[in-house]
CSV table of C-alpha atoms in Angstrom, one decimal:
chain,number,residue,atom,x,y,z
A,237,MET,CA,124.5,54.4,112.6
A,238,ILE,CA,121.5,56.6,113.2
A,239,ALA,CA,123.8,59.6,113.4
A,240,GLU,CA,125.3,58.9,109.9
A,241,LYS,CA,121.8,58.4,108.4
A,242,LYS,CA,120.6,61.7,110.1
A,243,LYS,CA,123.7,63.6,108.6
A,244,ARG,CA,123.0,62.2,105.2
A,245,ILE,CA,119.3,63.3,105.3
A,246,PHE,CA,120.6,66.8,106.4
A,247,ASP,CA,123.0,66.8,103.4
A,248,ILE,CA,120.1,65.9,101.1
A,249,ILE,CA,117.8,68.5,102.1
A,250,GLN,CA,120.4,71.2,102.1
A,251,ILE,CA,121.3,73.0,98.9
A,252,GLY,CA,123.0,70.3,96.7
A,253,TYR,CA,126.1,70.3,94.7
A,254,ALA,CA,126.9,68.5,91.4
A,255,GLY,CA,128.4,65.4,93.1
A,256,ASP,CA,125.4,64.7,95.2
A,257,PHE,CA,122.6,63.4,92.9
A,258,LEU,CA,120.0,62.9,95.7
A,259,SER,CA,120.5,66.4,97.0
A,260,ARG,CA,120.3,67.9,93.6
A,261,LEU,CA,117.1,65.8,92.9
A,262,CYS,CA,115.6,67.1,96.3
A,263,ASP,CA,116.3,70.7,95.2
A,264,ALA,CA,114.6,70.0,91.9
A,265,LEU,CA,111.5,68.3,93.3
A,266,ILE,CA,111.2,71.3,96.0
A,267,THR,CA,111.4,73.9,93.1
A,268,ILE,CA,108.9,72.1,90.9
A,269,ALA,CA,106.4,71.7,94.0
A,270,ILE,CA,106.8,75.5,94.6
A,271,LEU,CA,106.0,76.3,91.0
A,272,LEU,CA,103.1,73.8,90.9
A,273,ASN,CA,101.6,75.6,94.1
A,274,LEU,CA,102.0,79.0,92.3
A,275,PHE,CA,100.3,77.7,89.2
A,276,ILE,CA,97.3,76.3,91.3
A,277,ALA,CA,97.0,79.6,93.1
A,278,VAL,CA,96.8,81.3,89.7
A,279,PHE,CA,94.6,78.7,88.0
A,280,ASP,CA,92.0,78.8,90.8
A,281,THR,CA,91.1,82.3,89.8
A,282,PHE,CA,89.7,81.1,86.4
A,283,ASP,CA,86.2,79.6,86.1
A,284,VAL,CA,87.4,76.6,84.1
A,285,SER,CA,89.5,75.5,87.2
A,286,GLU,CA,86.2,73.9,88.6
A,287,SER,CA,86.6,71.2,86.0
A,288,TYR,CA,89.9,70.2,87.4
A,289,ALA,CA,89.2,70.6,90.9
A,290,ASP,CA,89.8,67.1,91.9
A,291,THR,CA,93.2,66.9,90.1
A,292,LEU,CA,94.2,70.3,91.5
A,293,ASN,CA,93.4,69.1,94.8
A,294,VAL,CA,95.3,65.9,94.6
A,295,ILE,CA,98.4,67.9,93.3
A,296,GLU,CA,98.2,70.3,96.1
A,297,THR,CA,97.8,67.7,98.8
A,298,ILE,CA,100.9,65.9,97.6
A,299,THR,CA,102.9,68.9,97.4
A,300,VAL,CA,101.8,70.3,100.9
A,301,VAL,CA,102.5,66.8,102.4
A,302,GLY,CA,106.0,67.2,100.8
A,303,PHE,CA,106.4,70.6,102.3
A,304,THR,CA,105.4,69.1,105.7
A,305,VAL,CA,107.8,66.3,105.6
A,306,GLU,CA,110.6,68.7,104.5
A,307,TYR,CA,109.9,71.0,107.5
A,308,ALA,CA,109.8,68.0,109.9
A,309,LEU,CA,113.3,66.8,108.5
A,310,ARG,CA,114.9,70.2,108.8
A,311,PHE,CA,113.5,70.5,112.3
A,312,TRP,CA,114.9,67.1,113.2
A,313,THR,CA,118.4,67.7,111.8
A,314,ALA,CA,118.7,71.5,113.0
A,315,GLU,CA,121.6,70.5,115.1
A,316,TYR,CA,123.8,70.2,112.0
A,317,LEU,CA,122.5,73.5,110.8
A,318,TYR,CA,123.4,75.2,114.1
A,319,PRO,CA,126.4,73.1,115.4
A,320,ASP,CA,127.4,75.5,118.0
A,321,ARG,CA,124.0,75.2,119.8
A,322,GLY,CA,122.4,72.4,121.8
A,323,LEU,CA,119.8,70.1,120.2
A,324,TRP,CA,116.7,71.9,121.4
A,325,LYS,CA,118.4,75.4,121.1
A,326,ALA,CA,119.2,74.6,117.5
A,327,ARG,CA,115.7,73.4,116.8
A,328,GLY,CA,114.3,76.6,118.5
A,329,ARG,CA,116.6,78.7,116.5
A,330,TYR,CA,115.5,77.1,113.3
A,331,MET,CA,111.8,77.6,114.1
A,332,VAL,CA,112.3,81.3,114.4
A,333,SER,CA,114.4,81.7,111.3
A,334,PHE,CA,113.1,83.4,108.2
A,335,ASN,CA,113.0,80.2,106.0
A,336,ALA,CA,111.4,78.1,108.7
A,337,ILE,CA,108.6,80.7,109.1
A,338,ILE,CA,108.1,80.8,105.3
A,339,ASP,CA,107.9,77.0,105.3
A,340,LEU,CA,105.4,76.9,108.1
A,341,LEU,CA,103.2,79.5,106.6
A,342,SER,CA,103.2,77.7,103.2
A,343,PHE,CA,101.6,74.4,104.4
A,344,LEU,CA,99.9,75.3,107.8
A,345,PRO,CA,96.7,77.0,106.2
A,346,PHE,CA,96.1,73.7,104.4
A,347,TYR,CA,95.6,71.8,107.7
A,348,LEU,CA,93.6,74.6,109.5
A,349,PRO,CA,90.3,73.7,108.0
A,350,VAL,CA,90.7,70.2,109.1
A,351,MET,CA,91.3,71.3,112.8
A,352,PHE,CA,88.7,74.0,112.6
A,353,PRO,CA,86.0,73.2,110.1
A,354,GLY,CA,83.9,76.3,111.1
A,355,GLY,CA,86.4,78.7,109.4
A,356,ILE,CA,87.1,76.8,106.2
A,357,VAL,CA,86.2,79.8,104.0
A,358,ALA,CA,88.5,82.2,105.9
A,359,PHE,CA,91.4,79.6,106.1
A,360,ARG,CA,91.3,79.1,102.2
A,361,MET,CA,92.1,82.7,101.8
A,362,PHE,CA,95.2,82.3,103.9
A,363,ARG,CA,96.4,79.7,101.7
A,364,ILE,CA,97.6,82.3,99.3
A,365,ILE,CA,100.5,82.5,101.7
A,366,ARG,CA,102.1,79.6,100.0
A,367,ILE,CA,103.4,82.1,97.4
A,368,LEU,CA,105.8,83.1,100.0
A,369,ARG,CA,107.8,79.8,99.4
A,370,LEU,CA,109.0,81.6,96.1
A,371,PHE,CA,111.4,83.2,98.5
A,372,ARG,CA,113.0,79.7,99.0
A,373,ILE,CA,114.0,79.5,95.3
A,374,ASN,CA,116.4,82.5,96.1
A,375,ALA,CA,118.7,80.0,97.9
A,376,TYR,CA,119.2,77.9,94.8
A,377,TYR,CA,120.4,80.5,92.4
A,378,ASP,CA,123.4,82.8,92.7
A,379,ALA,CA,121.9,85.6,90.5
A,380,LEU,CA,119.1,85.9,93.1
A,381,ASN,CA,121.5,85.7,96.0
A,382,VAL,CA,123.2,88.8,94.5
A,383,ILE,CA,120.0,90.6,95.0
A,384,ALA,CA,119.7,89.5,98.7
A,385,ASP,CA,123.4,90.4,99.3
A,386,VAL,CA,122.9,94.1,97.9
A,387,LEU,CA,119.6,94.6,100.0
A,388,LYS,CA,121.5,93.5,103.2
A,389,ARG,CA,124.4,95.7,102.5
A,390,LYS,CA,122.3,98.7,101.7
A,391,ARG,CA,119.5,98.1,104.1
A,392,ASP,CA,120.3,101.1,106.3
A,393,GLN,CA,120.5,103.6,103.3
A,394,ILE,CA,117.2,102.1,101.9
A,395,LEU,CA,115.4,102.5,105.3
A,396,SER,CA,116.6,106.0,105.5
A,397,SER,CA,115.2,106.9,102.2
A,398,VAL,CA,111.9,105.2,102.9
A,399,PHE,CA,111.6,107.1,106.2
A,400,ILE,CA,112.3,110.5,104.2
A,401,ILE,CA,109.6,109.5,101.8
A,402,LEU,CA,107.1,108.7,104.6
A,403,VAL,CA,107.9,112.1,106.2
A,404,LEU,CA,107.3,113.9,103.0
A,405,MET,CA,104.1,112.1,102.3
A,406,VAL,CA,102.7,112.9,105.7
A,407,ALA,CA,103.7,116.7,105.5
A,408,SER,CA,102.4,117.0,101.9
A,409,SER,CA,99.1,115.3,102.7
A,410,LEU,CA,98.5,117.8,105.6
A,411,CYS,CA,99.4,120.7,103.5
A,412,MET,CA,97.2,119.6,100.6
A,413,TYR,CA,94.3,118.9,103.1
A,414,GLY,CA,94.7,122.5,104.4
A,415,LEU,CA,94.7,124.0,100.8
A,416,GLU,CA,91.7,122.0,99.3
A,417,HIS,CA,89.6,121.0,102.1
A,418,GLU,CA,87.3,124.0,101.9
A,419,ALA,CA,87.2,123.8,98.0
A,420,GLN,CA,86.5,120.1,98.0
A,421,PRO,CA,85.3,118.9,101.2
A,422,GLU,CA,83.8,115.7,99.7
A,423,VAL,CA,87.2,114.9,98.0
A,424,PHE,CA,89.7,115.9,100.8
A,425,GLN,CA,87.5,114.8,103.6
A,426,ASN,CA,90.4,114.2,106.0
A,427,ALA,CA,94.2,113.7,106.2
A,428,PHE,CA,93.9,110.2,104.9
A,429,SER,CA,92.2,111.3,101.7
A,430,ALA,CA,95.1,113.8,101.2
A,431,PHE,CA,97.6,111.0,102.1
A,432,TRP,CA,96.3,108.9,99.2
A,433,TRP,CA,96.8,111.8,96.8
A,434,SER,CA,100.3,112.2,98.2
A,435,VAL,CA,101.3,108.6,97.7
A,436,SER,CA,99.8,108.6,93.9
A,437,THR,CA,101.7,111.8,93.1
A,438,LEU,CA,105.0,111.3,95.0
A,439,LEU,CA,105.3,107.7,93.6
A,440,THR,CA,104.4,109.0,90.0
A,441,VAL,CA,101.4,106.7,89.9
A,442,GLY,CA,98.9,109.6,89.2
A,443,TYR,CA,95.7,107.9,89.3
A,444,GLY,CA,93.7,111.2,88.8
A,445,ASP,CA,90.8,110.2,91.1
A,446,ILE,CA,91.9,112.9,93.7
A,447,TYR,CA,93.4,116.1,92.3
A,448,PRO,CA,93.7,119.8,93.5
A,449,VAL,CA,91.4,122.5,91.8
A,450,THR,CA,92.7,125.7,93.7
A,451,MET,CA,95.6,127.6,92.3
A,452,ALA,CA,97.6,127.0,95.5
A,453,GLY,CA,96.9,123.4,95.4
A,454,ARG,CA,97.9,123.0,91.9
A,455,PHE,CA,101.2,124.9,92.3
A,456,PHE,CA,101.8,122.7,95.5
A,457,GLY,CA,101.1,119.6,93.4
A,458,ILE,CA,103.6,120.6,90.8
A,459,VAL,CA,106.3,120.9,93.5
A,460,ILE,CA,105.3,117.5,95.0
A,461,THR,CA,105.4,115.9,91.6
A,462,PHE,CA,109.0,117.1,91.1
A,463,LEU,CA,110.0,116.0,94.5
A,464,GLY,CA,108.3,112.6,93.7
A,465,VAL,CA,110.7,112.0,90.8
A,466,GLY,CA,113.7,112.6,93.2
A,467,MET,CA,112.4,110.5,95.9
A,468,VAL,CA,111.9,107.6,93.7
A,469,ALA,CA,115.5,108.1,92.3
A,470,ILE,CA,117.1,107.9,95.8
A,471,PRO,CA,116.4,104.1,96.5
A,472,THR,CA,117.1,103.3,92.8
A,473,GLY,CA,120.5,105.0,92.9
A,474,ILE,CA,121.3,103.2,96.2
A,475,LEU,CA,120.4,99.8,94.7
A,476,SER,CA,122.4,100.6,91.5
A,477,ALA,CA,125.4,101.6,93.5
A,478,GLY,CA,125.0,98.5,95.6
A,479,PHE,CA,125.1,96.3,92.5
A,480,VAL,CA,128.2,98.0,91.3
A,481,GLU,CA,129.9,97.6,94.6
A,482,GLN,CA,128.8,93.8,94.8
A,483,TYR,CA,130.4,93.0,91.5
A,484,THR,CA,133.4,95.0,92.1
A,485,ILE,CA,133.9,92.9,95.4
A,486,LEU,CA,133.5,89.7,93.3
A,487,LYS,CA,136.0,91.0,90.7
A,488,ASN,CA,138.5,92.1,93.4
A,489,SER,CA,138.3,88.7,95.0
A,490,VAL,CA,139.3,87.1,91.7
A,491,ASP,CA,142.1,89.6,91.3
A,492,TYR,CA,143.3,88.9,94.8
A,493,LEU,CA,143.5,85.2,94.1
A,494,MET,CA,145.5,86.0,91.0
A,495,GLU,CA,147.9,88.2,92.9
A,496,GLU,CA,148.4,85.3,95.3
A,497,GLU,CA,149.8,83.3,92.4
A,498,LEU,CA,148.0,80.1,93.3
A,499,LYS,CA,149.5,77.2,91.2
A,500,PHE,CA,147.2,74.3,90.1
A,501,ILE,CA,148.0,70.9,88.5
A,502,ARG,CA,145.8,68.3,87.1
A,503,LEU,CA,146.1,64.7,88.1
A,504,LYS,CA,144.1,61.8,86.6
A,505,VAL,CA,143.1,58.9,89.0
A,506,GLY,CA,143.5,55.8,87.0
A,507,GLU,CA,142.7,52.1,87.9
A,508,GLY,CA,144.7,51.0,90.8
A,509,HIS,CA,145.5,54.5,91.9
A,510,PRO,CA,145.9,54.7,95.7
A,511,TRP,CA,143.4,57.5,95.9
A,512,ALA,CA,140.7,55.7,94.1
A,513,GLU,CA,137.6,55.0,96.2
A,514,LYS,CA,138.8,57.1,99.1
A,515,LYS,CA,137.0,60.1,100.7
A,516,VAL,CA,138.7,63.6,100.3
A,517,MET,CA,139.1,63.7,104.2
A,518,ASP,CA,141.2,60.5,104.0
A,519,LEU,CA,143.6,61.7,101.3
A,520,PRO,CA,147.2,62.2,102.6
A,521,LEU,CA,147.5,65.8,101.5
A,522,PRO,CA,150.5,67.6,102.8
A,523,PRO,CA,149.9,71.2,104.4
A,524,GLY,CA,149.5,73.9,101.9
A,525,LEU,CA,148.2,71.6,99.2
A,526,ILE,CA,144.4,71.6,98.6
A,527,LEU,CA,142.1,69.6,96.3
A,528,ALA,CA,140.3,72.4,94.5
A,529,VAL,CA,137.9,70.7,92.1
A,530,ILE,CA,137.2,67.2,90.7
A,531,GLN,CA,136.4,66.7,87.1
A,532,ARG,CA,134.2,63.7,86.5
A,533,ASP,CA,132.9,63.0,83.1
A,534,LYS,CA,131.5,66.3,81.9
A,535,GLU,CA,130.8,67.7,85.5
A,536,THR,CA,133.0,69.8,87.7
A,537,ILE,CA,132.5,68.9,91.4
A,538,VAL,CA,133.5,71.1,94.3
A,539,PRO,CA,134.8,68.5,96.8
A,540,ARG,CA,133.8,68.1,100.4
A,541,GLY,CA,135.2,65.9,103.0
A,542,ASP,CA,132.9,62.9,102.3
A,543,THR,CA,133.3,63.1,98.5
A,544,VAL,CA,134.6,59.9,97.1
A,545,ILE,CA,137.3,60.0,94.5
A,546,CYS,CA,136.4,57.6,91.6
A,547,SER,CA,138.7,56.0,88.9
A,548,GLY,CA,138.7,58.1,85.9
A,549,ASP,CA,138.5,61.4,87.9
A,550,VAL,CA,140.7,64.2,87.1
A,551,ILE,CA,141.5,66.1,90.2
A,552,VAL,CA,143.0,69.6,90.3
A,553,LEU,CA,145.4,70.4,93.2
A,554,GLY,CA,146.4,73.8,94.1
A,555,ALA,CA,149.1,75.3,96.2
A,556,GLU,CA,149.9,78.8,97.1
A,557,GLY,CA,153.3,80.1,95.8
A,558,GLY,CA,155.4,82.2,98.1
A,559,SER,CA,156.7,85.6,97.3
A,560,GLY,CA,160.4,84.5,97.5
A,561,ASP,CA,160.0,81.5,95.2
A,562,ILE,CA,163.0,80.8,93.0
A,563,GLY,CA,162.4,79.8,89.5
A,564,ILE,CA,163.6,76.2,88.7
A,565,THR,CA,164.7,75.4,85.0
A,566,LEU,CA,164.1,71.9,83.7
A,567,LYS,CA,165.5,70.6,80.6
A,568,GLU,CA,163.4,68.5,78.1
A,569,ILE,CA,165.1,66.0,76.1
A,570,VAL,CA,163.4,63.8,73.5
A,571,LEU,CA,165.2,60.6,72.9
A,572,ARG,CA,165.8,60.0,69.2
A,573,ASP,CA,167.0,56.9,67.5
A,574,ARG,CA,170.5,55.8,68.6
A,575,HIS,CA,170.4,58.1,71.7
A,576,PRO,CA,172.9,56.6,74.2
A,577,TRP,CA,170.2,56.6,76.9
A,578,VAL,CA,167.7,54.5,74.8
A,579,ASN,CA,167.1,51.0,76.5
A,580,CYS,CA,169.2,51.8,79.4
A,581,ALA,CA,168.1,51.8,83.1
A,582,ILE,CA,168.4,55.2,84.8
A,583,ARG,CA,170.8,53.6,87.4
A,584,ASP,CA,173.1,52.8,84.6
A,585,LEU,CA,173.4,56.1,82.9
A,586,ASP,CA,176.7,58.0,83.0
A,587,ILE,CA,175.3,61.4,84.3
A,588,SER,CA,176.5,63.8,86.7
A,589,ARG,CA,175.4,63.7,90.3
A,590,GLN,CA,174.2,67.3,89.7
A,591,THR,CA,171.7,65.9,87.2
A,592,LEU,CA,168.4,64.6,88.1
A,593,ILE,CA,165.8,62.9,86.0
A,594,VAL,CA,162.5,64.3,87.5
A,595,MET,CA,159.8,62.9,85.1
A,596,ILE,CA,159.4,60.8,81.9
A,597,ARG,CA,156.5,61.4,79.5
A,598,ARG,CA,155.8,58.3,77.4
A,599,GLU,CA,152.8,58.1,74.8
A,600,GLY,CA,151.0,60.9,76.6
A,601,LYS,CA,151.5,59.4,80.2
A,602,ALA,CA,153.7,60.8,83.0
A,603,ILE,CA,156.1,58.3,84.7
A,604,ILE,CA,157.7,59.1,88.0
A,605,PRO,CA,161.2,57.5,87.3
A,606,THR,CA,163.0,55.0,89.6
A,607,GLY,CA,166.6,53.5,89.3
A,608,SER,CA,165.1,50.5,87.5
A,609,THR,CA,163.1,52.6,84.9
A,610,VAL,CA,164.4,51.7,81.5
A,611,LEU,CA,164.2,54.6,79.0
A,612,GLN,CA,162.7,54.1,75.5
A,613,GLU,CA,162.9,55.7,72.2
A,614,LYS,CA,160.6,58.7,71.9
A,615,ASP,CA,160.4,59.2,75.6
A,616,ALA,CA,160.4,62.9,76.7
A,617,VAL,CA,162.8,63.1,79.7
A,618,PHE,CA,162.7,66.1,82.1
A,619,VAL,CA,165.9,66.8,83.7
A,620,TYR,CA,167.2,69.1,86.4
A,621,SER,CA,171.0,69.9,85.7
A,622,LYS,CA,173.2,72.7,86.4
A,623,ARG,CA,175.4,71.5,83.3
A,624,ASN,CA,174.8,72.3,79.7
A,625,ILE,CA,173.0,69.4,77.9
A,626,ALA,CA,173.0,69.4,74.1
A,627,ASP,CA,169.8,69.3,72.3
A,628,ALA,CA,167.7,70.1,75.4
A,629,GLN,CA,164.8,72.4,75.6
A,630,LYS,CA,164.5,74.6,78.7
A,631,ILE,CA,161.4,74.8,80.8
A,632,THR,CA,161.1,77.3,83.6
A,633,ILE,CA,158.7,76.4,86.5
């Protein structure tokens, strides 16, 4: 019982999906709390904030307590996040993860003045770290995840370009120091002063507080300015190429799925359906058949094993088609007035043994026929037969 509740808590605090209201609500509350903390951090810089200090403190206390509870719950349920590790190894792995460190730094400075009253002024400065929780919003939005994926894929190239820029900055600062120190000893006092000039020039900031006055220094400054434009373009080009590659991969993934010729059908779960009120993991699906999505009211739900099928759901089933599939031609017959099959049971029909009635569509509903099924006027009967049937429309599947 405790294990089930613990697993349920883990599902709630993880990124939610459309079918789990509590998990989506938790995501929304966390996002709102992060934005409120950011607003407080900005609003604190205005003089008028003193009039609302009590209200801001209450809001901050509530949100920080919420962050603390969330961190404790994630620590408690870490075994489900890292199922291949033991209990305490999983918790240790979580504590050193990037998200856990961000979570800890976002609320820990709030409690430090309570534990160490003497450093309250210094600790309040550290509370600006709560802005780092904005990185957590990245997990809830696919558009931001694309940026993270591109940075991961191109991290080696980006680090290489940054290393080249740093080398060029150091080299240009030393050269400019050698060219300008005698002419401007109070401006280019040391290599660090020249390094500041190098940064502002190479990165095209151009503050103008430090600039060369000698002819050689100005010529060298022109060369560094041109190089700076190229240096900034290198990481920009890498990231641009990364975005193109990422979206190409996504597009190719869709094309690959289309080439596999996946076939989907829609099935409505009505009252009394044997799948109603059952979990997806308990459905008797044959091998090769998957439950792709569930359409519930106006929502599209990606099912998980513990998702419960409800009456009124429309489920989409998918199966992979083989390369050697042979097309099957069905024949659709609409029973008109005075058709010999009207008001006859299927077992009483005078049809060939090579003719099979596969399905009946009656008033928009699909009926799986049995021998006792009585055909009615206006029924659409789907028949498989190798014989020619008059007034039948062929349907190839």
